[in-house]
mmCIF file of C-alpha atoms and ligand atoms in Angstrom:
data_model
loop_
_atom_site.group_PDB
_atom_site.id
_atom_site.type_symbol
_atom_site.label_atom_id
_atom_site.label_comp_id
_atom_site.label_asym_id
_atom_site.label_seq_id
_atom_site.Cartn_x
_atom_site.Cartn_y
_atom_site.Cartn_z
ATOM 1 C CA UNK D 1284 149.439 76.053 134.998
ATOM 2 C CA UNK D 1285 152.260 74.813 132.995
ATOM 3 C CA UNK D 1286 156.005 74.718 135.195
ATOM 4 C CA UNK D 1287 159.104 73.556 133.432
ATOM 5 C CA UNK D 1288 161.898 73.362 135.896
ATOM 6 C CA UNK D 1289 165.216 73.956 133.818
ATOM 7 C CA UNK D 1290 167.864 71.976 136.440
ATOM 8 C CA UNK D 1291 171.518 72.115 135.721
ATOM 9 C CA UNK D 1292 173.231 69.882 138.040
ATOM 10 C CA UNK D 1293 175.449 66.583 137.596
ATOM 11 C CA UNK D 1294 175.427 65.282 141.096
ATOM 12 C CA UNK D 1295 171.934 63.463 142.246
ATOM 13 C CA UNK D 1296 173.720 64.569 145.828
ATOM 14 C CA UNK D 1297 173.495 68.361 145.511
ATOM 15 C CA UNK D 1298 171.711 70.816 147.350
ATOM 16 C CA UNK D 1299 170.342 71.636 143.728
ATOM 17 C CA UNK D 1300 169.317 68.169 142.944
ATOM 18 C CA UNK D 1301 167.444 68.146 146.378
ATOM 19 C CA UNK D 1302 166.011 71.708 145.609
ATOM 20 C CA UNK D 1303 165.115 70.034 142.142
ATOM 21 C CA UNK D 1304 162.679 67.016 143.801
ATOM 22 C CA UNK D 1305 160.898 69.860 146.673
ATOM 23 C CA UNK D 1306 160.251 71.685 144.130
ATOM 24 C CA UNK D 1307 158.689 68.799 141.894
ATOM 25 C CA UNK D 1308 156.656 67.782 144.929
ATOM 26 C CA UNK D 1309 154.922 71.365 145.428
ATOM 27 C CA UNK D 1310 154.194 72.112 142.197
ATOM 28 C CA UNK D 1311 152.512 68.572 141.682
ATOM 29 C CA UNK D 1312 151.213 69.471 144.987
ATOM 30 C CA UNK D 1313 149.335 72.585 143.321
ATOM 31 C CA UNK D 1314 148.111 70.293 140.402
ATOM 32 C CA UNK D 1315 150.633 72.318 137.932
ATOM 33 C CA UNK D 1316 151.414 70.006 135.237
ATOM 34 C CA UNK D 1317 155.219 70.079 135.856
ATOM 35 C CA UNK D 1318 158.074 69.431 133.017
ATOM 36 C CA UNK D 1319 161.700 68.853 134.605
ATOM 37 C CA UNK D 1320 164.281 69.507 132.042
ATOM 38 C CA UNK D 1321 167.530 67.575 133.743
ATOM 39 C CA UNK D 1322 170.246 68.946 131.200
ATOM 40 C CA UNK D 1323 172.630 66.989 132.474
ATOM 41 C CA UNK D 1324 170.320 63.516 132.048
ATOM 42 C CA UNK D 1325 169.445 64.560 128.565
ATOM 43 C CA UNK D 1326 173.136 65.116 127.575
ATOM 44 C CA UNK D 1327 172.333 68.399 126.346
ATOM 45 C CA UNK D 1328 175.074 69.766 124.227
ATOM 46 C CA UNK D 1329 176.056 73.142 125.107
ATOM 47 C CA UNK D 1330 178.535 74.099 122.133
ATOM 48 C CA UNK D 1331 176.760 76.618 119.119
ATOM 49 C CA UNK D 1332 178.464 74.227 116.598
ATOM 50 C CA UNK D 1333 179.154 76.298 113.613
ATOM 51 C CA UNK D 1334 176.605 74.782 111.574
ATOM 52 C CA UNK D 1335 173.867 75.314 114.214
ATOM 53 C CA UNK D 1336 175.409 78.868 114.490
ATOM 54 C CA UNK D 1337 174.480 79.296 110.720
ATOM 55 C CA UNK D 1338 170.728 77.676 110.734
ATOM 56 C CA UNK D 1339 170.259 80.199 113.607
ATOM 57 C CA UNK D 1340 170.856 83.287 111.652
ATOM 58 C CA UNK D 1341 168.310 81.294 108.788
ATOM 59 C CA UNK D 1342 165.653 81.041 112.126
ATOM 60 C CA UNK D 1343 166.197 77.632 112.171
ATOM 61 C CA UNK D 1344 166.805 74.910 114.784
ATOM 62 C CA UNK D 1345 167.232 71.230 115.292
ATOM 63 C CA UNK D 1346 164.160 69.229 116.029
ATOM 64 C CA UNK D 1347 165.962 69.131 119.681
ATOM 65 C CA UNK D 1348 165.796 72.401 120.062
ATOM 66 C CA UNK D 1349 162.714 73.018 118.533
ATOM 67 C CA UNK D 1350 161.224 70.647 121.586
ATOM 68 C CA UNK D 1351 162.564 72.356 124.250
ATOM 69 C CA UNK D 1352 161.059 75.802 122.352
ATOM 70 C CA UNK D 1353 157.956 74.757 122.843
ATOM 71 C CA UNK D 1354 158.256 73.855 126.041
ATOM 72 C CA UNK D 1355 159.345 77.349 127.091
ATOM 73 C CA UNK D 1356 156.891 78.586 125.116
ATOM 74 C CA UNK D 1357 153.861 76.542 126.624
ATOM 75 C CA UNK D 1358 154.810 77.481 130.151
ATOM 76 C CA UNK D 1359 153.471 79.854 132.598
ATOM 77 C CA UNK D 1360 156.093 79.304 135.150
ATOM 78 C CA UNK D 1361 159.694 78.528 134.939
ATOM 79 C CA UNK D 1362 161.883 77.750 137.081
ATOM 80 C CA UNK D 1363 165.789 77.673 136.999
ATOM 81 C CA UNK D 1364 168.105 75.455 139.337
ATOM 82 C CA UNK D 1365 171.969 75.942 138.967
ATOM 83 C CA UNK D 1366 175.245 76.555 140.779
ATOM 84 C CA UNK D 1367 176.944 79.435 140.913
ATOM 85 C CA UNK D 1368 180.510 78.077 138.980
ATOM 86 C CA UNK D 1369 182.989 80.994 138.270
ATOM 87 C CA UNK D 1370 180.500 83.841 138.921
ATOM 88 C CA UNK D 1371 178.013 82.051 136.167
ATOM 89 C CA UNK D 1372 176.427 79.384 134.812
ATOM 90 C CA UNK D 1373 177.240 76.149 134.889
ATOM 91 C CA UNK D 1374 178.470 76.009 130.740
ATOM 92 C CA UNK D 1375 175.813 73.368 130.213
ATOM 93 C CA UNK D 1376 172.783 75.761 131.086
ATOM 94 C CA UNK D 1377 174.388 78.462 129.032
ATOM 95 C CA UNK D 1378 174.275 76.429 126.021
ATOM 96 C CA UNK D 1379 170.821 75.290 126.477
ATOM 97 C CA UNK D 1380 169.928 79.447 126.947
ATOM 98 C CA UNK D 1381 172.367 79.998 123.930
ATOM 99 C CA UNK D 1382 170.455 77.954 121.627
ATOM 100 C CA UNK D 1383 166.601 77.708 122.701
ATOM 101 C CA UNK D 1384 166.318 81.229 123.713
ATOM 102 C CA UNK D 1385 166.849 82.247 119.667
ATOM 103 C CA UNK D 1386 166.503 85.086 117.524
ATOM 104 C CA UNK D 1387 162.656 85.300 115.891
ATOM 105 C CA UNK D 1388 162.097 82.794 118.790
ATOM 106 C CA UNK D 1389 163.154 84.795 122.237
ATOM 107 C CA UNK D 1390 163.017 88.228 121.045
ATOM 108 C CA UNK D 1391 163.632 89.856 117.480
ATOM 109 C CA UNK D 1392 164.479 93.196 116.733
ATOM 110 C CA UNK D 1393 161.286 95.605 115.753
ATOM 111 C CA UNK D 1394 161.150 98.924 114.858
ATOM 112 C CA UNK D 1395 161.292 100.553 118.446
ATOM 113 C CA UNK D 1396 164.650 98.257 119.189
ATOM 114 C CA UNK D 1397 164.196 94.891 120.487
ATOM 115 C CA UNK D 1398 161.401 93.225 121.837
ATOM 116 C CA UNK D 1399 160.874 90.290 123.923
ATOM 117 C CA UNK D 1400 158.539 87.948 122.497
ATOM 118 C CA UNK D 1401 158.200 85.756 125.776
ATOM 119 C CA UNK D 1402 155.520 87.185 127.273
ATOM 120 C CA UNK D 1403 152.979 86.290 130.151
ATOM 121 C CA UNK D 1404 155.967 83.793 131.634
ATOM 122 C CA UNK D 1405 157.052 84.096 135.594
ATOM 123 C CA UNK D 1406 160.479 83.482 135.962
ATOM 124 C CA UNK D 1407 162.337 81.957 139.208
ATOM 125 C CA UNK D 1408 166.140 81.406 139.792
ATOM 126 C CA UNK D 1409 167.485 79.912 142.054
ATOM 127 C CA UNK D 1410 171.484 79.707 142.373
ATOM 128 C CA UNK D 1411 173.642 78.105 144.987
ATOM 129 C CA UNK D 1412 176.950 78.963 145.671
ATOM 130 C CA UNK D 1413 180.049 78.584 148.101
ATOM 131 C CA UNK D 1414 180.547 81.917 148.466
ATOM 132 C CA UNK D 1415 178.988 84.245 151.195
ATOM 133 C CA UNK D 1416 176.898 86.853 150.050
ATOM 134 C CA UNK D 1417 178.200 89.372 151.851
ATOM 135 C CA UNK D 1418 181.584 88.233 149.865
ATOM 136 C CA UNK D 1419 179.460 89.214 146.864
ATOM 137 C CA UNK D 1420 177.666 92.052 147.909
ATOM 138 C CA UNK D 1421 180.705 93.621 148.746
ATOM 139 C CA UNK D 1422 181.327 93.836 145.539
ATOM 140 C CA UNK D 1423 178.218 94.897 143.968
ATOM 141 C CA UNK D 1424 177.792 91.381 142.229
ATOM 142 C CA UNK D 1425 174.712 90.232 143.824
ATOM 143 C CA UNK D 1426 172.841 92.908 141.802
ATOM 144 C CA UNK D 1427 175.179 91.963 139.142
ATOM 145 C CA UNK D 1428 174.031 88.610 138.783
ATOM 146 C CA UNK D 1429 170.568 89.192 139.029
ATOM 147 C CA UNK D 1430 170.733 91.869 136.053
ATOM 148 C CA UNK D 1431 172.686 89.346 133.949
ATOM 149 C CA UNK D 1432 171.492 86.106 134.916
ATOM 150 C CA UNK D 1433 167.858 87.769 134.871
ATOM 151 C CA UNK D 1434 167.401 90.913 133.459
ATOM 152 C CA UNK D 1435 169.523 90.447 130.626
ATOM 153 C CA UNK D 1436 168.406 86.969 129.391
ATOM 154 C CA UNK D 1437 164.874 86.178 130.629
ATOM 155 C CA UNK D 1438 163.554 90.170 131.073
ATOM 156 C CA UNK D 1439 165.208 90.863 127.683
ATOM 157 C CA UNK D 1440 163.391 87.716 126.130
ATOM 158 C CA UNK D 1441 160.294 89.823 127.945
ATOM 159 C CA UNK D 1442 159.585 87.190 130.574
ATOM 160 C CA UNK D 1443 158.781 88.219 134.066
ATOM 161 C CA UNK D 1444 161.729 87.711 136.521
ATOM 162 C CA UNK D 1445 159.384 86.936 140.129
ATOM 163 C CA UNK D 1446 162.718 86.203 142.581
ATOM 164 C CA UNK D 1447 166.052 85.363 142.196
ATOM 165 C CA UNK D 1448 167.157 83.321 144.818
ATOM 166 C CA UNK D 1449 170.451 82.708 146.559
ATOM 167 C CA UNK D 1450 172.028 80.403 148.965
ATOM 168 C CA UNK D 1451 175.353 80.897 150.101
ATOM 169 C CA UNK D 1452 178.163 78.754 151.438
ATOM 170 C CA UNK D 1453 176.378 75.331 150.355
ATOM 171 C CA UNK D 1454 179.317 73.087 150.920
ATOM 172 C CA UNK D 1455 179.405 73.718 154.606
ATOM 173 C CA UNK D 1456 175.830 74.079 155.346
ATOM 174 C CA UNK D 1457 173.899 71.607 157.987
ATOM 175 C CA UNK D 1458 171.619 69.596 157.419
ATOM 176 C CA UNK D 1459 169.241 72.558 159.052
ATOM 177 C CA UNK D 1460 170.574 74.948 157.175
ATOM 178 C CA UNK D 1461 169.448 73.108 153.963
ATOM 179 C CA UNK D 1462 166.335 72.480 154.850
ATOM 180 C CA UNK D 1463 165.505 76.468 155.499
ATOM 181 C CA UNK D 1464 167.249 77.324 152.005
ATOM 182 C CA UNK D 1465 164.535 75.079 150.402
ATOM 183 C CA UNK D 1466 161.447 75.953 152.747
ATOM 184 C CA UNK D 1467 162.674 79.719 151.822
ATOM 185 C CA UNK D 1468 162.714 78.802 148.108
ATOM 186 C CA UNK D 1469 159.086 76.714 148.377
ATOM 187 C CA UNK D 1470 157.585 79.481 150.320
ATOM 188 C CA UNK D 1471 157.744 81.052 146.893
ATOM 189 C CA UNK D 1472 154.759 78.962 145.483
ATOM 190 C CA UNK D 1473 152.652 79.537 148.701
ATOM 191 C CA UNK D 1474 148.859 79.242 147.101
ATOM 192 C CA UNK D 1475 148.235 83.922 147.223
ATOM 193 C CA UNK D 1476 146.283 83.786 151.146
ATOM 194 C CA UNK D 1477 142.339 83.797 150.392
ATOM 195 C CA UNK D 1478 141.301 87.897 151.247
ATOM 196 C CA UNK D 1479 137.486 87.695 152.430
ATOM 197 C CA UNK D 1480 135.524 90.218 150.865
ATOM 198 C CA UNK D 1481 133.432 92.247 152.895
ATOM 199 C CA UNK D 1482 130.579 93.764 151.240
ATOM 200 C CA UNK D 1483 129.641 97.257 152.747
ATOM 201 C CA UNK D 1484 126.259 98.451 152.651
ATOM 202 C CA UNK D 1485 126.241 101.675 151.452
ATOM 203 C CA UNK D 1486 122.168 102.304 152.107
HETATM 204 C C1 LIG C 248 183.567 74.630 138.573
HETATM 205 C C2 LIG C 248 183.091 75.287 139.834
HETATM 206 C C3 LIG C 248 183.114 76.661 139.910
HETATM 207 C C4 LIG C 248 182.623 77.317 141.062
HETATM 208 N N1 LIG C 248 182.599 78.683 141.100
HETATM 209 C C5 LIG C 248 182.038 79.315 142.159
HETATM 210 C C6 LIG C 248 181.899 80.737 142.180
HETATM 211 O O1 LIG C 248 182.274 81.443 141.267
HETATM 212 N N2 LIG C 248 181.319 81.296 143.266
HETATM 213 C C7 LIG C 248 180.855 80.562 144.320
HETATM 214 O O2 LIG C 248 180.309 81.142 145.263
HETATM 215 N N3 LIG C 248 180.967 79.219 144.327
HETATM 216 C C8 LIG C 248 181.543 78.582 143.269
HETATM 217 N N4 LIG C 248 181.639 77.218 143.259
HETATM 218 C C9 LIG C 248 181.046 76.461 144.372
HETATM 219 C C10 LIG C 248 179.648 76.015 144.004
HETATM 220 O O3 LIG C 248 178.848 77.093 143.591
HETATM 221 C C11 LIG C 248 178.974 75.329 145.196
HETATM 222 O O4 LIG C 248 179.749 74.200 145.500
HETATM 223 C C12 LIG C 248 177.592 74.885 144.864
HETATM 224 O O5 LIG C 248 176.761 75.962 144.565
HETATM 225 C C13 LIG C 248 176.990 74.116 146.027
HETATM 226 O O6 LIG C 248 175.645 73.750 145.710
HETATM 227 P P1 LIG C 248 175.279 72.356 145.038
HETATM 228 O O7 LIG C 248 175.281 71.304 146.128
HETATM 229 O O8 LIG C 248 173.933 72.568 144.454
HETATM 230 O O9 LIG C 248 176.359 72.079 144.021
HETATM 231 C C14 LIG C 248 182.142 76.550 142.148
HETATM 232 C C15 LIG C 248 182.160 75.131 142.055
HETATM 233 C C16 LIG C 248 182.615 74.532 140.921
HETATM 234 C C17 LIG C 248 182.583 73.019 140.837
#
């Protein structure tokens, strides 16, 4: 199995970054041969310059982006570590979704509308936030974000959404209280329990 963890963080501090290395640990763990895309370490630059904006619409990309393509493209898992900043992403993992997740790359437009040309890929998000989700879900944006941040990018690019995962009021959480967010998140990757099959005689 091929796992590219897309991590959007700047701080080596945050509950993200610490997310980030569990999550390293248990998918080496499970022999997955694990790719960690740290946007921030690479510099990534968000902004669609206009002349990128123009090879785009010619279907093509920079040798950069071409990279990280086929990346996404060789993976069966991917996973997606961000904050929650201004009920989105963080503008440096919108860029990097802007530009790798392309037209004739991500998903083109055939003759029954568009299609999704991502296929076979299980998609996990995980997004923390300062908020409460009951401040969210008051609102109806919980299901919001997941039909944005999920449906509309990486189900619309036909990739599999599995979970997307929240944790709430991260800034004032224990030490505890971290520790369960990221066992909840792990728990995720649990190896499926082995079923015994029981053969029935039917003479
Ligand atoms: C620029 C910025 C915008 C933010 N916007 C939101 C927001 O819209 N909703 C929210 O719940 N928290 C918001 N926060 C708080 C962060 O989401 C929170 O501090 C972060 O998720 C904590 O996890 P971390 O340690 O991984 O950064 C924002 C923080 C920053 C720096």
């Amino acid at each position: 199995m091929k796992h590219v963890i897309i991590y959007a963080h700047p701080s080596p501090k945050s509950f993200s970054s610490k997310l980030k290395n569990a999550l390293k640990l248990t998918s080496d763990e499970r022999n997955w041969e694990t790719t960690i895309r740290d946007l921030y370490e690479m510099k990534f630059d968000p902004v669609l310059w206009p002349v990128e904006l123009a090879q785009l619409s010619k279907g093509e990309v920079s040798d950069e982006i071409r990279k990280e393509q086929e990346l996404v493209l060789d993976a069966d898992i991917i996973s997606v570590i961000y904050p929650l900043w201004w009920a989105g992403f963080p503008a440096i993992l919108k860029g990097y979704i802007d530009k790798v997740l392309a037209y004739g790359f991500a998903y083109k437009a055939g003759s029954n509308g568009i299609e999704g040309l991502l296929k076979n890929k299980k998609v996990y998000l995980f997004t923390s936030m300062g908020n409460t989700i009951e401040q969210y879900e008051s609102k109806g944006l919980i299901d919001a974000f997941k039909k944005i941040q999920g449906g509309e990018i990486f189900e619309f690019c036909g990739m599999d959404v599995q979970a997307h995962q929240f944790f709430p009021e991260i800034p004032s959480a224990s030490d505890e209280e971290i520790n369960h967010h990221i066992d909840k998140a792990l728990s995720l990757f649990e190896p499926n329990e082995v079923i015994p099959i029981v053969f029935q005689n039917d003479l």
